[in-house]
Structures are given as C-alpha cells and as structure tokens.
Tab-separated table of C-alpha atoms in Angstrom:
chain	number	residue	atom	x	y	z
X	1	UNK	CA	-0.095	0.010	-0.015
X	2	UNK	CA	1.261	3.542	-0.859
X	3	UNK	CA	1.434	5.787	2.086
X	4	UNK	CA	-0.647	9.707	1.324
X	5	UNK	CA	1.890	12.283	1.421
X	6	UNK	CA	-1.241	14.618	0.427
X	7	UNK	CA	-3.852	16.880	1.723
X	8	UNK	CA	-6.679	16.543	-0.632
X	9	UNK	CA	-9.555	18.720	-0.514
X	10	UNK	CA	-12.818	17.971	-3.175
X	11	UNK	CA	-16.351	19.297	-4.146
X	12	UNK	CA	-18.419	16.061	-5.519
X	13	UNK	CA	-21.571	17.296	-7.272
X	14	UNK	CA	-24.735	14.893	-8.051
X	15	UNK	CA	-28.059	15.429	-8.896
X	16	UNK	CA	-31.432	13.597	-8.500
X	17	UNK	CA	-34.899	13.576	-10.654
X	18	UNK	CA	-38.214	12.380	-9.958
X	19	UNK	CA	-36.944	11.199	-6.350
X	20	UNK	CA	-36.377	11.368	-2.600
X	21	UNK	CA	-32.081	11.341	-2.167
X	22	UNK	CA	-33.084	11.783	1.489
X	23	UNK	CA	-36.001	11.573	3.709
X	24	UNK	CA	-36.005	13.257	6.518
X	25	UNK	CA	-37.878	10.812	9.624
X	26	UNK	CA	-38.625	13.765	11.716
X	27	UNK	CA	-41.242	15.013	8.385
X	28	UNK	CA	-42.653	11.960	7.227
X	29	UNK	CA	-39.718	11.425	5.323
X	30	UNK	CA	-40.539	14.053	3.239
X	31	UNK	CA	-37.174	15.432	1.202
X	32	UNK	CA	-34.443	17.158	3.526
X	33	UNK	CA	-34.562	21.351	3.562
X	34	UNK	CA	-33.806	24.217	5.082
X	35	UNK	CA	-36.495	25.571	6.647
X	36	UNK	CA	-35.258	29.182	6.166
X	37	UNK	CA	-33.926	29.048	2.175
X	38	UNK	CA	-35.940	25.559	1.133
X	39	UNK	CA	-32.380	24.506	-0.380
X	40	UNK	CA	-32.619	21.280	-0.410
X	41	UNK	CA	-30.325	18.611	2.217
X	42	UNK	CA	-28.283	15.687	1.675
X	43	UNK	CA	-26.231	14.020	4.691
X	44	UNK	CA	-22.801	13.366	5.495
X	45	UNK	CA	-24.577	9.887	7.074
X	46	UNK	CA	-26.331	9.306	3.864
X	47	UNK	CA	-23.287	9.430	1.532
X	48	UNK	CA	-21.406	7.166	3.636
X	49	UNK	CA	-23.761	4.944	3.473
X	50	UNK	CA	-23.651	4.863	-0.646
X	51	UNK	CA	-19.721	4.899	-0.285
X	52	UNK	CA	-19.730	1.524	2.288
X	53	UNK	CA	-22.522	-0.408	-0.041
X	54	UNK	CA	-20.184	0.377	-2.628
X	55	UNK	CA	-17.142	-0.679	-1.239
X	56	UNK	CA	-19.185	-3.954	-0.076
X	57	UNK	CA	-19.918	-4.875	-3.193
X	58	UNK	CA	-16.943	-4.107	-5.244
X	59	UNK	CA	-14.626	-5.805	-2.998
X	60	UNK	CA	-16.928	-8.395	-1.685
X	61	UNK	CA	-15.634	-8.361	1.883
X	62	UNK	CA	-12.024	-8.949	0.724
X	63	UNK	CA	-9.268	-9.246	3.271
X	64	UNK	CA	-8.685	-5.493	4.353
X	65	UNK	CA	-11.982	-4.301	2.818
X	66	UNK	CA	-14.776	-5.682	4.663
X	67	UNK	CA	-17.514	-3.415	6.001
X	68	UNK	CA	-18.063	-2.615	9.955
X	69	UNK	CA	-21.216	-0.448	9.775
X	70	UNK	CA	-23.498	-3.013	7.827
X	71	UNK	CA	-26.813	-4.060	7.352
X	72	UNK	CA	-27.286	-6.805	10.588
X	73	UNK	CA	-24.066	-6.583	11.729
X	74	UNK	CA	-23.198	-7.015	15.811
X	75	UNK	CA	-20.475	-4.367	16.254
X	76	UNK	CA	-19.258	-5.865	19.881
X	77	UNK	CA	-19.299	-9.557	17.549
X	78	UNK	CA	-16.885	-7.960	15.404
X	79	UNK	CA	-14.867	-5.618	18.286
X	80	UNK	CA	-14.717	-9.233	20.186
X	81	UNK	CA	-13.646	-10.998	16.809
X	82	UNK	CA	-10.722	-8.519	17.000
X	83	UNK	CA	-9.868	-9.294	20.451
X	84	UNK	CA	-9.233	-12.829	19.603
X	85	UNK	CA	-6.782	-11.995	17.362
X	86	UNK	CA	-3.366	-13.548	18.318
X	87	UNK	CA	-1.939	-9.957	17.506
X	88	UNK	CA	-4.341	-8.396	20.393
X	89	UNK	CA	-4.239	-11.707	22.273
X	90	UNK	CA	-0.207	-11.237	23.060
X	91	UNK	CA	-0.843	-7.632	24.647
X	92	UNK	CA	-0.274	-7.715	28.162
X	93	UNK	CA	-1.439	-4.468	29.157
X	94	UNK	CA	-4.841	-3.062	28.460
X	95	UNK	CA	-4.183	0.082	27.047
X	96	UNK	CA	-2.027	-2.367	24.779
X	97	UNK	CA	-4.721	-4.381	24.016
X	98	UNK	CA	-7.361	-1.518	22.796
X	99	UNK	CA	-4.506	-0.181	20.990
X	100	UNK	CA	-3.751	-3.264	19.228
X	101	UNK	CA	-7.274	-3.674	18.720
X	102	UNK	CA	-7.667	-0.565	17.203
X	103	UNK	CA	-4.831	-1.580	14.727
X	104	UNK	CA	-6.652	-4.384	14.119
X	105	UNK	CA	-10.196	-2.867	13.184
X	106	UNK	CA	-8.468	-0.142	10.582
X	107	UNK	CA	-6.496	-3.208	9.219
X	108	UNK	CA	-9.307	-5.120	8.031
X	109	UNK	CA	-12.556	-2.574	7.785
X	110	UNK	CA	-11.918	-0.107	4.846
X	111	UNK	CA	-15.047	2.115	6.409
X	112	UNK	CA	-13.033	2.316	9.916
X	113	UNK	CA	-10.137	3.266	8.281
X	114	UNK	CA	-12.273	6.073	6.111
X	115	UNK	CA	-14.760	6.944	8.343
X	116	UNK	CA	-13.403	6.189	11.329
X	117	UNK	CA	-15.348	4.776	14.378
X	118	UNK	CA	-16.756	4.507	18.023
X	119	UNK	CA	-15.407	1.143	19.079
X	120	UNK	CA	-16.124	0.726	22.963
X	121	UNK	CA	-19.434	-0.471	22.984
X	122	UNK	CA	-18.222	-3.756	24.327
X	123	UNK	CA	-14.215	-5.232	24.967
X	124	UNK	CA	-12.657	-1.687	24.381
X	125	UNK	CA	-10.880	-1.235	20.521
X	126	UNK	CA	-10.301	2.419	21.368
X	127	UNK	CA	-11.879	5.220	19.341
X	128	UNK	CA	-10.696	6.280	15.531
X	129	UNK	CA	-10.943	9.741	13.737
X	130	UNK	CA	-10.954	9.264	10.160
X	131	UNK	CA	-9.577	11.033	7.842
X	132	UNK	CA	-12.394	11.688	4.835
X	133	UNK	CA	-14.693	14.030	5.700
X	134	UNK	CA	-17.900	14.955	4.456
X	135	UNK	CA	-20.232	18.023	5.062
X	136	UNK	CA	-23.787	17.819	3.579
X	137	UNK	CA	-24.778	18.089	0.086
X	138	UNK	CA	-26.876	21.327	-0.122
X	139	UNK	CA	-28.836	21.638	-3.304
X	140	UNK	CA	-27.937	24.968	-5.659
X	141	UNK	CA	-31.488	26.055	-5.951
X	142	UNK	CA	-34.576	25.870	-3.634
X	143	UNK	CA	-36.093	22.491	-3.937
X	144	UNK	CA	-39.783	22.033	-4.399
X	145	UNK	CA	-40.972	18.644	-2.946
X	146	UNK	CA	-43.913	17.107	-4.089
X	147	UNK	CA	-45.979	14.315	-2.498
X	148	UNK	CA	-47.617	11.774	-4.839
X	149	UNK	CA	-50.609	9.728	-4.272
X	150	UNK	CA	-50.134	6.138	-5.243
X	151	UNK	CA	-52.408	2.962	-5.088
X	152	UNK	CA	-51.477	-0.216	-3.823
X	153	UNK	CA	-53.743	-2.913	-5.957
X	154	UNK	CA	-54.267	-5.385	-2.909
X	155	UNK	CA	-54.767	-5.724	0.759
X	156	UNK	CA	-52.542	-7.217	3.366
X	157	UNK	CA	-55.640	-9.139	5.603
X	158	UNK	CA	-58.900	-10.127	5.518
X	159	UNK	CA	-60.117	-7.679	7.310
X	160	UNK	CA	-58.944	-4.720	5.388
X	161	UNK	CA	-60.916	-6.432	2.297
X	162	UNK	CA	-63.814	-6.162	4.733
X	163	UNK	CA	-63.392	-2.885	5.019
X	164	UNK	CA	-63.120	-1.623	1.921
X	165	UNK	CA	-66.071	-3.227	0.275
X	166	UNK	CA	-63.641	-5.810	-1.697
X	167	UNK	CA	-62.221	-3.608	-3.563
X	168	UNK	CA	-57.976	-4.949	-3.679
X	169	UNK	CA	-57.040	-0.806	-3.592
X	170	UNK	CA	-54.899	0.877	-0.633
X	171	UNK	CA	-53.893	4.486	-1.003
X	172	UNK	CA	-50.183	5.341	0.348
X	173	UNK	CA	-48.247	8.377	-0.684
X	174	UNK	CA	-44.531	9.108	-2.391
X	175	UNK	CA	-42.304	12.054	-1.864
X	176	UNK	CA	-40.087	13.003	-4.831
X	177	UNK	CA	-38.221	16.152	-5.898
X	178	UNK	CA	-38.791	16.657	-9.405
X	179	UNK	CA	-35.168	18.335	-9.865
X	180	UNK	CA	-31.833	19.126	-8.010
X	181	UNK	CA	-28.776	19.789	-8.030
X	182	UNK	CA	-26.657	19.138	-4.767
X	183	UNK	CA	-22.862	20.259	-4.186
X	184	UNK	CA	-21.084	18.149	-1.233
X	185	UNK	CA	-17.663	19.189	0.314
X	186	UNK	CA	-14.937	16.968	1.332
X	187	UNK	CA	-11.848	16.794	2.886
X	188	UNK	CA	-8.630	14.097	3.644
X	189	UNK	CA	-6.180	14.607	6.000
X	190	UNK	CA	-2.613	12.538	5.637
X	191	UNK	CA	-1.675	13.241	9.050
X	192	UNK	CA	-5.462	11.104	9.875
X	193	UNK	CA	-5.061	8.691	7.239
X	194	UNK	CA	-1.276	7.444	8.053
X	195	UNK	CA	-2.612	6.911	11.472
X	196	UNK	CA	-5.212	4.734	9.906
X	197	UNK	CA	-3.454	3.132	7.603
X	198	UNK	CA	-5.390	4.740	4.437
X	199	UNK	CA	-3.403	4.458	1.751
X	200	UNK	CA	-3.469	6.591	-1.912
X	201	UNK	CA	-5.189	2.798	-3.544
X	202	UNK	CA	-8.184	3.334	-1.074
X	203	UNK	CA	-8.234	6.678	-1.829
X	204	UNK	CA	-8.599	6.084	-5.723
X	205	UNK	CA	-11.719	3.507	-4.235
X	206	UNK	CA	-13.144	6.200	-2.472
X	207	UNK	CA	-13.192	7.947	-5.787
X	208	UNK	CA	-14.284	5.244	-7.745
X	209	UNK	CA	-17.283	4.829	-5.062
X	210	UNK	CA	-18.416	8.427	-5.295
X	211	UNK	CA	-18.452	7.929	-9.414
X	212	UNK	CA	-19.937	4.797	-9.336
X	213	UNK	CA	-22.139	4.406	-5.969
X	214	UNK	CA	-25.222	5.279	-7.200
X	215	UNK	CA	-25.492	2.727	-9.761
X	216	UNK	CA	-25.105	-0.461	-7.507
X	217	UNK	CA	-27.702	1.285	-4.899
X	218	UNK	CA	-30.974	1.887	-7.367
X	219	UNK	CA	-34.295	2.540	-5.514
X	220	UNK	CA	-37.403	3.168	-6.949
X	221	UNK	CA	-37.928	5.941	-3.843
X	222	UNK	CA	-34.430	7.353	-5.166
X	223	UNK	CA	-35.139	8.293	-8.733
X	224	UNK	CA	-32.522	8.924	-10.967
X	225	UNK	CA	-30.078	9.888	-9.433
X	226	UNK	CA	-26.308	10.386	-10.903
X	227	UNK	CA	-22.510	11.741	-10.100
X	228	UNK	CA	-21.776	14.875	-12.269
X	229	UNK	CA	-18.695	16.283	-11.340
X	230	UNK	CA	-15.882	15.232	-8.943
X	231	UNK	CA	-13.105	18.225	-8.783
X	232	UNK	CA	-10.202	17.277	-6.395
X	233	UNK	CA	-7.645	19.561	-5.494
X	234	UNK	CA	-4.268	18.014	-4.284
X	235	UNK	CA	-1.435	20.022	-2.059
X	236	UNK	CA	1.665	18.970	-2.346
X	237	UNK	CA	2.338	18.619	1.093
X	238	UNK	CA	0.218	16.720	4.036
X	239	UNK	CA	-0.652	20.309	5.930
X	240	UNK	CA	-1.873	21.788	2.354
X	241	UNK	CA	-1.063	25.110	0.817
X	242	UNK	CA	-4.425	26.918	0.855
X	243	UNK	CA	-7.056	27.185	2.878
X	244	UNK	CA	-10.071	25.340	1.808
X	245	UNK	CA	-12.741	27.639	1.678
X	246	UNK	CA	-10.516	29.674	-0.870
X	247	UNK	CA	-10.465	26.510	-3.099
X	248	UNK	CA	-13.973	25.887	-3.113
X	249	UNK	CA	-14.622	29.295	-3.921
X	250	UNK	CA	-13.283	28.627	-7.188
X	251	UNK	CA	-15.916	26.385	-8.749
X	252	UNK	CA	-18.636	27.980	-10.219
X	253	UNK	CA	-22.251	26.252	-10.174
X	254	UNK	CA	-24.833	28.565	-12.158
X	255	UNK	CA	-27.995	27.997	-13.762
X	256	UNK	CA	-27.921	29.120	-17.044
X	257	UNK	CA	-29.879	33.252	-17.475
X	258	UNK	CA	-31.905	31.143	-20.263
X	259	UNK	CA	-33.397	28.876	-17.641
X	260	UNK	CA	-36.745	29.666	-14.964
X	261	UNK	CA	-37.236	26.677	-13.806
X	262	UNK	CA	-34.310	23.931	-13.857
X	263	UNK	CA	-34.940	20.252	-14.903
X	264	UNK	CA	-32.017	18.663	-15.799
X	265	UNK	CA	-28.074	18.652	-14.971
X	266	UNK	CA	-27.704	20.563	-18.712
X	267	UNK	CA	-29.381	23.721	-17.188
X	268	UNK	CA	-26.392	24.626	-15.456
X	269	UNK	CA	-22.779	25.237	-16.213
X	270	UNK	CA	-20.328	24.228	-13.640
X	271	UNK	CA	-16.530	25.930	-14.140
X	272	UNK	CA	-13.427	25.955	-12.232
X	273	UNK	CA	-11.266	29.397	-12.399
X	274	UNK	CA	-7.929	27.286	-12.550
X	275	UNK	CA	-6.354	30.690	-12.960
X	276	UNK	CA	-6.331	31.727	-9.543
X	277	UNK	CA	-4.937	27.917	-8.207
X	278	UNK	CA	-2.653	28.709	-4.925
X	279	UNK	CA	0.989	27.433	-5.852
X	280	UNK	CA	1.017	24.116	-4.547
X	281	UNK	CA	-2.135	22.924	-5.138
X	282	UNK	CA	-3.211	20.969	-8.492
X	283	UNK	CA	-6.650	20.191	-9.660
X	284	UNK	CA	-7.888	17.160	-11.005
X	285	UNK	CA	-11.323	16.810	-12.672
X	286	UNK	CA	-12.111	12.727	-11.828
X	287	UNK	CA	-15.651	13.145	-13.445
C-alpha cells in the first residue's frame, strides 16, 4: 500500500430527478430541506452509507476491505473478533490490547480506516478519527418537494378487504424532488490517514465509489440519482498550501440565464477558475 502524502480537498456534485435523495424521519420522510432557504439537503451519513455499500459490493468483503457498519452486523461481535486475534492476545497491558485491537479494526475494515468509528461499546477497541470527512450536500437552488398519491392493488389482511367493501386498493403517499443539483465538500487528512493506514489505493477506491455508487444502489424511492462532477484539489504537502474554502470558491455552479426552473443537469454550467489556483495545489477533475 502507498502512503498518502498529500492533503486532499474535493467538491462532489450530484443530482436527483423525480426521487427522494434523503428522507427526513422527523418530517414524515419528506426530502430534507433547509427551512429558511428552501435548499435541499443530503446528510454526510447518507453519502457514507452509499460509499460503504459500493465498497462492499465491489470488493466482496475481501481481506482488508470488509465493512464494519453494515446491515445486520453486530458491532460488539466484530470487536470481540479483534480481541480474539493473536496479535491482540499477546499484548499484556489493557492499554496495549486496546491499541492492538484498534489497529486490527483499521486493517480489516475499510470504513473504519476511512471514516473512523467509536469501538468502545463492548470489549474496548478504542476510537478512530477518520481521515475522510464530508459535509452535508446542499442543493444549488431551492427545491420543491412534491407528494404523490399511489395505489396498491391488493390488501394485506382479510379485515382490510372487508373494510374496503371488497375493493383491493390501498392508498399511499410518495414524496419526490422534481430536480435538484447538490454540492458536497470533502476533506482528506494525510496525517490522519497515516494513523489509520488509509492509503493512496484506498483514496482511489473512495473516488471510484463516488463515481459509481448510485449505480449499485438503485431504488424506486431515490429516482434517478447521478454523479456529475468530482473536482479534486491536491496539495503538495500533508498540511496543505491553501485554506479549503479558498479552493472551493474557485468552483462556480450557476443556472443558465435562459432557464427559469431547472429540470436537468444541462440547465447548469460548472466552471473551475484554474487561473487563480494557489501555488502548490493541483486540480484534478475525476468526473
């Protein structure tokens, strides 16, 4: 594995058409929205879930690429497995056992060494602060969530059938965003990567996931979600050569002047002001 020697900042842009990119359980699973501005939101947790799902499918839980936070996983059982490893057993002091278990978890689980984890819920495997951090994704323009009535041509029980007079129809609701273009910002700390063992190859797998994760996680509720741009700023040092916000300000996402209401990615223009790129920073357009 190749050690990560460069700080990385990136802008990830994706869109949704006729779908709910991230439901809010506190609002009846309606699409998340900023109540003051009307901008749509997608949480970092939602995006990390999709990255995990992609890595799990792409790597098939191969050695070093298993996923810690996954469906039906019993976390304490996985932590116990770390303590059963010979490298952990031979540590004499409790502090040394915890550190050995922590290293075991980082080496075995991609999401632990990428995003971090709290692993002190059972046998203590410590805490890991991940080198990958994501912001909430925010839509470029206000979104207008729609609610649709849907019909199920069947009933679940005999009792339901009697109540409806024999008509096999059950009404329901579905919420969608007609169209929304979302922008997320990401950060990769080379210093933290060296602590968890997150490598250059792991970074490329992250970018691969961001490019393809919507295609392996399709759902009728999500509509048509697509990765549109992945703009990477690579610093020539571990600490970086410029503030992240200064780099993000070089990316301009604008709705075309002749478009009143955006309904497709073609209704926007995206440009990167490369002439103002600080010294020591390279821009790489992965998408």
